[in-house]
PDB file of C-alpha atoms in Angstrom:
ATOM      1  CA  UNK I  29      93.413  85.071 122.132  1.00 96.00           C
ATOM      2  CA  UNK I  30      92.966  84.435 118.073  1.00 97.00           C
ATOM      3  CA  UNK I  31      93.772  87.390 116.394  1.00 98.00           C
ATOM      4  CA  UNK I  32      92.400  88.072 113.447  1.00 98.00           C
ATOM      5  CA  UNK I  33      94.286  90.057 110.545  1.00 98.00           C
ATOM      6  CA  UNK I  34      91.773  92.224 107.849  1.00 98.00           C
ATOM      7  CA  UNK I  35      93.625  93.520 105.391  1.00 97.00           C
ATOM      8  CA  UNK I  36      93.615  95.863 103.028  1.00 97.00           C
ATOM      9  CA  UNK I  37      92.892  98.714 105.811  1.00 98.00           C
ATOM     10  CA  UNK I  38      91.276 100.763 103.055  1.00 97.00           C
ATOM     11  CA  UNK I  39      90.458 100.075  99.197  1.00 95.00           C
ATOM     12  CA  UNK I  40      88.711 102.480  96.428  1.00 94.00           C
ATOM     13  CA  UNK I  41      87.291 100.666  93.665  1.00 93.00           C
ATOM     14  CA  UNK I  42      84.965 100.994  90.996  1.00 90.00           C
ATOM     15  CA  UNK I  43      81.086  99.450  90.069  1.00 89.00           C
ATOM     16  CA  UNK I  44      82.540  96.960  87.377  1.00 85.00           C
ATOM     17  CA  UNK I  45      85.033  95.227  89.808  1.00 90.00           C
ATOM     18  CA  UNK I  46      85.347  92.349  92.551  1.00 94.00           C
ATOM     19  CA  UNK I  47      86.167  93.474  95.723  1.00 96.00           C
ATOM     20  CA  UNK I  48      87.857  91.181  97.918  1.00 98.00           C
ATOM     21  CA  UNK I  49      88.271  91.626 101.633  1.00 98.00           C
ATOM     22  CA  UNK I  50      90.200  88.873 103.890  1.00 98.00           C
ATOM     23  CA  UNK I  51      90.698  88.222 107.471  1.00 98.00           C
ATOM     24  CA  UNK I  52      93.701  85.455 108.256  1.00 98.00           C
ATOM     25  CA  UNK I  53      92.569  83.740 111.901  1.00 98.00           C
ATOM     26  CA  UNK I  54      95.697  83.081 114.258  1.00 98.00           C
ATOM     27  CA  UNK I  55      94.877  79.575 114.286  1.00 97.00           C
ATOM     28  CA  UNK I  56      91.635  77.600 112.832  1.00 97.00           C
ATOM     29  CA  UNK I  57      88.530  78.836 113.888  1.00 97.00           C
ATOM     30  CA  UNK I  58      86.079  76.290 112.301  1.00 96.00           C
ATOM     31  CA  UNK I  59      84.137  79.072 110.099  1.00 97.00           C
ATOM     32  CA  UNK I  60      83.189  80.612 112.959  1.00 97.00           C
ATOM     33  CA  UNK I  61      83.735  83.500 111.506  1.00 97.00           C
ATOM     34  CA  UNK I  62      80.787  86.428 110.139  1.00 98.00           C
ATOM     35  CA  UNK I  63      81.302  89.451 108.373  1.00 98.00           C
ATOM     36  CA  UNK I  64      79.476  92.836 108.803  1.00 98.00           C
ATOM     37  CA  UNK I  65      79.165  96.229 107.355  1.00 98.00           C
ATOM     38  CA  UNK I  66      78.991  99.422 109.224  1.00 98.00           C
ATOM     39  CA  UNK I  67      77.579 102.719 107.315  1.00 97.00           C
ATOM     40  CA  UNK I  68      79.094 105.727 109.292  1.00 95.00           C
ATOM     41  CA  UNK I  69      76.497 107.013 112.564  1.00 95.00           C
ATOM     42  CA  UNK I  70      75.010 102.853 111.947  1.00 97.00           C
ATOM     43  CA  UNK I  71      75.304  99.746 113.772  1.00 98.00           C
ATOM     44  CA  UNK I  72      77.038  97.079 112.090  1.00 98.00           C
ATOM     45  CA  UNK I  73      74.553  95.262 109.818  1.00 98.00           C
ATOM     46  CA  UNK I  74      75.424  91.075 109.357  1.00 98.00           C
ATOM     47  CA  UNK I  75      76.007  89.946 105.567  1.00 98.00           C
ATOM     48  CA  UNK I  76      78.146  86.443 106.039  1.00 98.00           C
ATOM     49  CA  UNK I  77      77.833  83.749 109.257  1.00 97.00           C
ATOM     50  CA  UNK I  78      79.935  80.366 109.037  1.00 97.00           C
ATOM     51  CA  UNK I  79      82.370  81.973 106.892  1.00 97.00           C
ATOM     52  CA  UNK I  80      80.316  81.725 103.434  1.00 98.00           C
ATOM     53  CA  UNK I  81      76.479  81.787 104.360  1.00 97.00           C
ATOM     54  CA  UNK I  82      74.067  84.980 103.418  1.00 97.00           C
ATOM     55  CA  UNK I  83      72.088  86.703 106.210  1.00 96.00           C
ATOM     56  CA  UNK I  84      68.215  87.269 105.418  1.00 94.00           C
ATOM     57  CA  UNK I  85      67.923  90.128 103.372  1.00 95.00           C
ATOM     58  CA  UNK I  86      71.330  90.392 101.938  1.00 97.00           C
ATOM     59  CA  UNK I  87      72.025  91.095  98.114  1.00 96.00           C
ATOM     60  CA  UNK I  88      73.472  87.991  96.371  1.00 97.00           C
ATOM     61  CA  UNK I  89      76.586  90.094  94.979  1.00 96.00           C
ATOM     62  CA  UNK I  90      78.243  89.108  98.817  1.00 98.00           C
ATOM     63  CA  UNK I  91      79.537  86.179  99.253  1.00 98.00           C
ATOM     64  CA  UNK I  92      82.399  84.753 102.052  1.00 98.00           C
ATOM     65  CA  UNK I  93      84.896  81.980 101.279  1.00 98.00           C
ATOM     66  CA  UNK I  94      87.637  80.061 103.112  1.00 97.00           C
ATOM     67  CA  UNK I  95      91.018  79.006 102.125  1.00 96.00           C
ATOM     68  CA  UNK I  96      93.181  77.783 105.188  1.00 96.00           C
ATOM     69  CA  UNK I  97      92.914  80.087 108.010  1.00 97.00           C
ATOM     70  CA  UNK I  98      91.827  82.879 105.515  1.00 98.00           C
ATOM     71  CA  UNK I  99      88.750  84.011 105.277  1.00 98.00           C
ATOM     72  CA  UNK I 100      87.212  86.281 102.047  1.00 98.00           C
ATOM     73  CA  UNK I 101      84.376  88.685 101.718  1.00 98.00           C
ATOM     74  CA  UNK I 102      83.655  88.992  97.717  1.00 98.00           C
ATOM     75  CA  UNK I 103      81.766  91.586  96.838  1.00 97.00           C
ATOM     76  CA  UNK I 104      80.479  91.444  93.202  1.00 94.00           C
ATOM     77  CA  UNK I 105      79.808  94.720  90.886  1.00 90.00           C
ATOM     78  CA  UNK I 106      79.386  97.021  94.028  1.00 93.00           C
ATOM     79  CA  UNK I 107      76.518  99.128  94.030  1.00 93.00           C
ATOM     80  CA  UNK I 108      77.552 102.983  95.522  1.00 92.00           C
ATOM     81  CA  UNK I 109      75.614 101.824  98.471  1.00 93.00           C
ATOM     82  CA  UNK I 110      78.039  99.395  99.464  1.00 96.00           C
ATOM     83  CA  UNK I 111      80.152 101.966 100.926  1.00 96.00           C
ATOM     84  CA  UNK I 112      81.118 101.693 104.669  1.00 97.00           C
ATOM     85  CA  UNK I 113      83.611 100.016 106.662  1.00 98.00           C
ATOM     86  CA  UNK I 114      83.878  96.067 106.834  1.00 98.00           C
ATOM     87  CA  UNK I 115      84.160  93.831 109.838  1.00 98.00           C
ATOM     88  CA  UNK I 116      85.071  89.965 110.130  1.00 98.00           C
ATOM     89  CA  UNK I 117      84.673  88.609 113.441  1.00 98.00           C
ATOM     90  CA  UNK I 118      85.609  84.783 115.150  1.00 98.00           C
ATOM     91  CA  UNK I 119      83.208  83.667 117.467  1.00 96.00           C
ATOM     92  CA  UNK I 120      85.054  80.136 117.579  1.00 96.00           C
ATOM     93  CA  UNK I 121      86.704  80.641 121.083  1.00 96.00           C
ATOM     94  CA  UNK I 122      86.743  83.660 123.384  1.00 96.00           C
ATOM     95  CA  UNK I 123      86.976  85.981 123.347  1.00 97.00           C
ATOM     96  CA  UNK I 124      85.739  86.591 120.221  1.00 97.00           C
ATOM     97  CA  UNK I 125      87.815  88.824 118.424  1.00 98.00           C
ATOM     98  CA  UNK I 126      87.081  91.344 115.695  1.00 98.00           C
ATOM     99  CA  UNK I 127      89.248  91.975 112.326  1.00 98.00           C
ATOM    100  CA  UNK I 128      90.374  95.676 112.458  1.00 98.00           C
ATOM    101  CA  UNK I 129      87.665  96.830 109.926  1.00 98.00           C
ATOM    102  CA  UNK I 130      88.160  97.757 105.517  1.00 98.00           C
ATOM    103  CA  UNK I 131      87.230 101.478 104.891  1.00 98.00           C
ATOM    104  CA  UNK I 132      85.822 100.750 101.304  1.00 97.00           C
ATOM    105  CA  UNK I 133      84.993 103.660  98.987  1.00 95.00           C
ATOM    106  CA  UNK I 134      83.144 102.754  95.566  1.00 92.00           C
ATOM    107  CA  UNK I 135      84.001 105.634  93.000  1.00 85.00           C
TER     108      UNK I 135
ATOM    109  CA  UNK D  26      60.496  92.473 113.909  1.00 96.00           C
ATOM    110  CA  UNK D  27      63.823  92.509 115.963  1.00 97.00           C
ATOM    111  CA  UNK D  28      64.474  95.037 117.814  1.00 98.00           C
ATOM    112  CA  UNK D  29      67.344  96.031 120.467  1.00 98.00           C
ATOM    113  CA  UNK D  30      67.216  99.467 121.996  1.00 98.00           C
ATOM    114  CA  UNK D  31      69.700 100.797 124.201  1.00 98.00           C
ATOM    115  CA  UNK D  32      69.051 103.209 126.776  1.00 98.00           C
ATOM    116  CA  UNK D  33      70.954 104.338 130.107  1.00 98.00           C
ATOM    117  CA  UNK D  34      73.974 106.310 128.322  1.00 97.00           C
ATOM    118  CA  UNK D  35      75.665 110.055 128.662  1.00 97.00           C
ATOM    119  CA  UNK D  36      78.189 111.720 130.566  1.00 98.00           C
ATOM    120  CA  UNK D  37      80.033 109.995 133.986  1.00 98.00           C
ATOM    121  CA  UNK D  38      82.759 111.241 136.218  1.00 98.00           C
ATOM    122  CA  UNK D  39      85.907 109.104 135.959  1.00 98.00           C
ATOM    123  CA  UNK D  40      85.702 106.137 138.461  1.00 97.00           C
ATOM    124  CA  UNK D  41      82.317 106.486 138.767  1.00 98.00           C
ATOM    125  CA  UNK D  42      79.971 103.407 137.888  1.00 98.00           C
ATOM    126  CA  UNK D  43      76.870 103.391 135.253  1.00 98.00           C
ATOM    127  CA  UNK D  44      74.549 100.843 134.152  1.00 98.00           C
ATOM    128  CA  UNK D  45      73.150 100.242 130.541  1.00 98.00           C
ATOM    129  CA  UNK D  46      70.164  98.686 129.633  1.00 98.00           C
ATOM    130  CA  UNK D  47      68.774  96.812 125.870  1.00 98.00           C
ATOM    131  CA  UNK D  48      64.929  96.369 126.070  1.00 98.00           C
ATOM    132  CA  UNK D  49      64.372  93.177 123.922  1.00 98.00           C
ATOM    133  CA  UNK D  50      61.218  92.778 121.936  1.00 98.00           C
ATOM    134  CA  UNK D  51      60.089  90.908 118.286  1.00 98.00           C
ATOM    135  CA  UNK D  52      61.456  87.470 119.292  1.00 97.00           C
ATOM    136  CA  UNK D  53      61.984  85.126 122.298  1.00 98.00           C
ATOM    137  CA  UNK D  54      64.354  86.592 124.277  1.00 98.00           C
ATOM    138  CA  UNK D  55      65.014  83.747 126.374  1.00 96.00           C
ATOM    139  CA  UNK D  56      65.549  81.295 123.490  1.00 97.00           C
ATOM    140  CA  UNK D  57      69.161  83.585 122.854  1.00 97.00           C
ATOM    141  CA  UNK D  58      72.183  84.220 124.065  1.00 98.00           C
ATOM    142  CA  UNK D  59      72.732  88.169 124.292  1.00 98.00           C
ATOM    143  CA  UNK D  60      76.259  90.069 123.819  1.00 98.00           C
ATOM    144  CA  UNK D  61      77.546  93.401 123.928  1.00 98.00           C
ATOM    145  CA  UNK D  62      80.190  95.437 121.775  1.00 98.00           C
ATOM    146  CA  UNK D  63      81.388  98.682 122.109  1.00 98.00           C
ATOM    147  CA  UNK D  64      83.338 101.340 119.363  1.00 98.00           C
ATOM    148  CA  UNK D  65      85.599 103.850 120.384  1.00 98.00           C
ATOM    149  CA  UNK D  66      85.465 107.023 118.557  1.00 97.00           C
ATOM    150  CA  UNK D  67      86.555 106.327 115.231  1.00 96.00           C
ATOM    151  CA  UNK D  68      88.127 103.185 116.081  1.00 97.00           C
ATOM    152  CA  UNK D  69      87.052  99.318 115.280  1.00 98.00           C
ATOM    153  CA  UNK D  70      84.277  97.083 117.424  1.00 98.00           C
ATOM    154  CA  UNK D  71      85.162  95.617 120.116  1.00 98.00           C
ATOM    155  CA  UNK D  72      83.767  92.350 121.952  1.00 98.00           C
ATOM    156  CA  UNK D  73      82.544  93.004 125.426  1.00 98.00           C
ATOM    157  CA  UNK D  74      81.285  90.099 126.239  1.00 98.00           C
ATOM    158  CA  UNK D  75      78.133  87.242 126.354  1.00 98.00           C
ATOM    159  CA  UNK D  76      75.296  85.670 128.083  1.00 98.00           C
ATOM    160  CA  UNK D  77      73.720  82.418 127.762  1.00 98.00           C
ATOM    161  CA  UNK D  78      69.998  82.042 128.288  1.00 97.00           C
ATOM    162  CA  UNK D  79      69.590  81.515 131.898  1.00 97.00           C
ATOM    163  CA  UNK D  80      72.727  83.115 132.514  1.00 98.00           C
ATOM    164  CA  UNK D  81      74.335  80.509 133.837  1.00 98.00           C
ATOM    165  CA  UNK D  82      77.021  80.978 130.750  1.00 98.00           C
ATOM    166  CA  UNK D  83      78.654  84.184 130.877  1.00 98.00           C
ATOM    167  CA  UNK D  84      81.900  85.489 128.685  1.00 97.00           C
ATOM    168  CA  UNK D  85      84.046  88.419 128.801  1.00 98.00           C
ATOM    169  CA  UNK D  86      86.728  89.952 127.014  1.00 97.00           C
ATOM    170  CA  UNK D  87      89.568  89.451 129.627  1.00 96.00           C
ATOM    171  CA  UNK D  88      90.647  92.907 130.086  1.00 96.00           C
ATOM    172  CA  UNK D  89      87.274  93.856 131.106  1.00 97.00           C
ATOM    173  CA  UNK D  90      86.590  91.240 133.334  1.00 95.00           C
ATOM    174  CA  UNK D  91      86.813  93.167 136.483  1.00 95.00           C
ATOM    175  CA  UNK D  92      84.995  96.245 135.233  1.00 97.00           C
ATOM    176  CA  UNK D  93      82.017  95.062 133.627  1.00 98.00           C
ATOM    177  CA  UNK D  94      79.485  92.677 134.706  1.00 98.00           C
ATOM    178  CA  UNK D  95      77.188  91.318 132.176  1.00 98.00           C
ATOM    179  CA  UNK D  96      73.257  90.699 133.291  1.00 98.00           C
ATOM    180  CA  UNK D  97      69.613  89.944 132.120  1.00 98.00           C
ATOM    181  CA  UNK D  98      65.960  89.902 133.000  1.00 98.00           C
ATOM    182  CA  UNK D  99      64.101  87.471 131.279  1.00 98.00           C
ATOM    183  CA  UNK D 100      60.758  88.355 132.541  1.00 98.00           C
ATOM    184  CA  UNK D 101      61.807  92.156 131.264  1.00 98.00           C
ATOM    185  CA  UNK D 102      63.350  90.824 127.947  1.00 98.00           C
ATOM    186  CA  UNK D 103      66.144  93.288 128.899  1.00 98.00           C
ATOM    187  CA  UNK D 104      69.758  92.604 128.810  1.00 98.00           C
ATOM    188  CA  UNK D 105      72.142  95.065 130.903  1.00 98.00           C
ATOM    189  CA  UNK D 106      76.002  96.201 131.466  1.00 98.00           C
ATOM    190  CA  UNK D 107      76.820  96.970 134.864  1.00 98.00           C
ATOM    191  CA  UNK D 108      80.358  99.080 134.635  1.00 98.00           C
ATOM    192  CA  UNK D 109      82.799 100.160 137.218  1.00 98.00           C
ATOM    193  CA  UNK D 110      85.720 101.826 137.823  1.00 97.00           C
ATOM    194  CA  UNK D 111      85.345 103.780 134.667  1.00 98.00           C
ATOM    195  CA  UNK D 112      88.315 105.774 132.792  1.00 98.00           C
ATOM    196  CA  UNK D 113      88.538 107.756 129.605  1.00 97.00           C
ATOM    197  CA  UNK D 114      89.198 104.816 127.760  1.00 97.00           C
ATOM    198  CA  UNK D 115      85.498 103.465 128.040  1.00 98.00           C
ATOM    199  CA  UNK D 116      84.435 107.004 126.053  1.00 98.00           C
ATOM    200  CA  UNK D 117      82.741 104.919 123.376  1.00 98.00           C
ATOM    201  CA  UNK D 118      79.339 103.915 121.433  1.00 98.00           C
ATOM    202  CA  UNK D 119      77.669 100.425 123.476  1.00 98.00           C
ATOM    203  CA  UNK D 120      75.826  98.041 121.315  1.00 98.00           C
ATOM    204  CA  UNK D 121      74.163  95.052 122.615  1.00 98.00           C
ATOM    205  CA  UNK D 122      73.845  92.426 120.176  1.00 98.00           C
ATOM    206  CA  UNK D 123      71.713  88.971 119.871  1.00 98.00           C
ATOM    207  CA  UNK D 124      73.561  85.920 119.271  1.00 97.00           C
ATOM    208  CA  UNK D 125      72.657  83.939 116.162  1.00 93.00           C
ATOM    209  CA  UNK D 126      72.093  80.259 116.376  1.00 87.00           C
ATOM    210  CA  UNK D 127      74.816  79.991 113.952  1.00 87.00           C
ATOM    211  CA  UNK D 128      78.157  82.128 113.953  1.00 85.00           C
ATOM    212  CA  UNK D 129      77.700  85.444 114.260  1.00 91.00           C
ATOM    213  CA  UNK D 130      75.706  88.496 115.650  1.00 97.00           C
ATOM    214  CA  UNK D 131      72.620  88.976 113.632  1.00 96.00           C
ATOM    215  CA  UNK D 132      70.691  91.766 115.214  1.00 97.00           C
ATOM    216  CA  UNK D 133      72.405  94.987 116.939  1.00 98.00           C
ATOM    217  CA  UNK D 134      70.962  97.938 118.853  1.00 98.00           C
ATOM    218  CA  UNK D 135      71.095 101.457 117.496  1.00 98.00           C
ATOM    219  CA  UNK D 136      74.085 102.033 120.481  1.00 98.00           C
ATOM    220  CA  UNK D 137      74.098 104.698 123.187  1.00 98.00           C
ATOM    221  CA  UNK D 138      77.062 106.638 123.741  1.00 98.00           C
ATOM    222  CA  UNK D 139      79.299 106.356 127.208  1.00 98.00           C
ATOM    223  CA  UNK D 140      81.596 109.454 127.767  1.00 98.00           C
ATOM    224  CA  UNK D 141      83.688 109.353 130.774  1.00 98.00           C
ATOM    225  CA  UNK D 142      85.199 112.969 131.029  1.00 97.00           C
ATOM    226  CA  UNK D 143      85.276 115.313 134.696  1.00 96.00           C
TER     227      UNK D 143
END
């Protein structure tokens, strides 16, 4: 199985920063590899698929990157609404394996 | 508009079997594959498992393999997850989930809840 390695496990930042999320893949993956958001009592909403492109609908200030087996979530001047608890997930071979989720907090 | 609702959820006896359901409507359900993910109390997501289109395709997470059996009704638009054998460790919220053409899972269900508890 690819395991998939999120890190930080939680992060508190402020509005005027850049928030940075990764997810390191056990092996390469391809950029099969989306990221989601999860409010708390929500489904996880899509922002990223193939490692840097924007879902429909999401705010520009997101963004996903690669470098190696890494993958990035940027998040750019969070808004308080950006709040939740972030997901990266391979869908390259499966079973598709999830990253173990970023608690952010926006203060 | 999308939308993936999950129904067939509660309370069930350990070893005991039960059999959720995701009606399908706002797009051509038989133009995607269909997957399901489920959350533990306060714990991460976790892959269940996909189907193809005609389900002639269909993956699981290994560990579940024997428990679970992934299903779907095209002519219903409905997707379902037969599961067996159930312990306390299946106590958890069930999403089902459509398959993007690209990477990724681009429309969930609101989830139904699964506690297995005597």
């Amino acid at each position: 199985d690819i395991q998939m390695t999120q890190s930080p496990a939680s992060l508190s930042a402020s509005l005027e920063e850049i928030v940075t999320i990764t997810c390191k893949a056990s092996q390469g993956i391809d950029d099969y590899l989306s990221w989601y958001q999860q409010k708390p009592g929500k489904s996880p909403q899509l922002l990223i698929y193939d490692a840097t492109s924007l879902a429909d609908g999401v705010p520009s200030r997101f963004s996903g990157s690669r470098s190696g087996t890494q993958y990035s979530l940027k998040i750019s001047r969070p808004q308080v609404d950006d709040s939740g608890i972030y997901y990266c997930l391979q869908s390259y071979s499966t079973p598709y394996t999830f990253g173990a989720g970023t608690k952010l907090e926006l203060k | 508009e999308v939308k993936l609702v999950e129904s067939g959820g509660g309370l069930v006896q350990p070893g005991r079997s039960l059999k959720l359901s995701c009606a399908a409507s706002g797009f051509s359900f038989n133009d995607y594959w269909m997957g399901w993910v489920r959350q533990a109390p306060g714990k991460g997501l976790e892959w269940i498992g996909e189907i193809n289109q005609d389900s002639s395709t269909i993956n699981y997470t290994p560990s579940l393999k024997d428990k679970f059996t992934i299903s779907r009704d095209n002519a219903q638009n409905t997707l379902y997850l037969q599961m067996s054998k159930l312990g306390s460790e299946d106590t958890a919220i069930y999403y089902c989930a459509r398959v993007g053409y690209y990477s990724g899972l681009d429309y969930w269900g609101q989830g139904v809840m699964v506690t297995v508890s005597s």
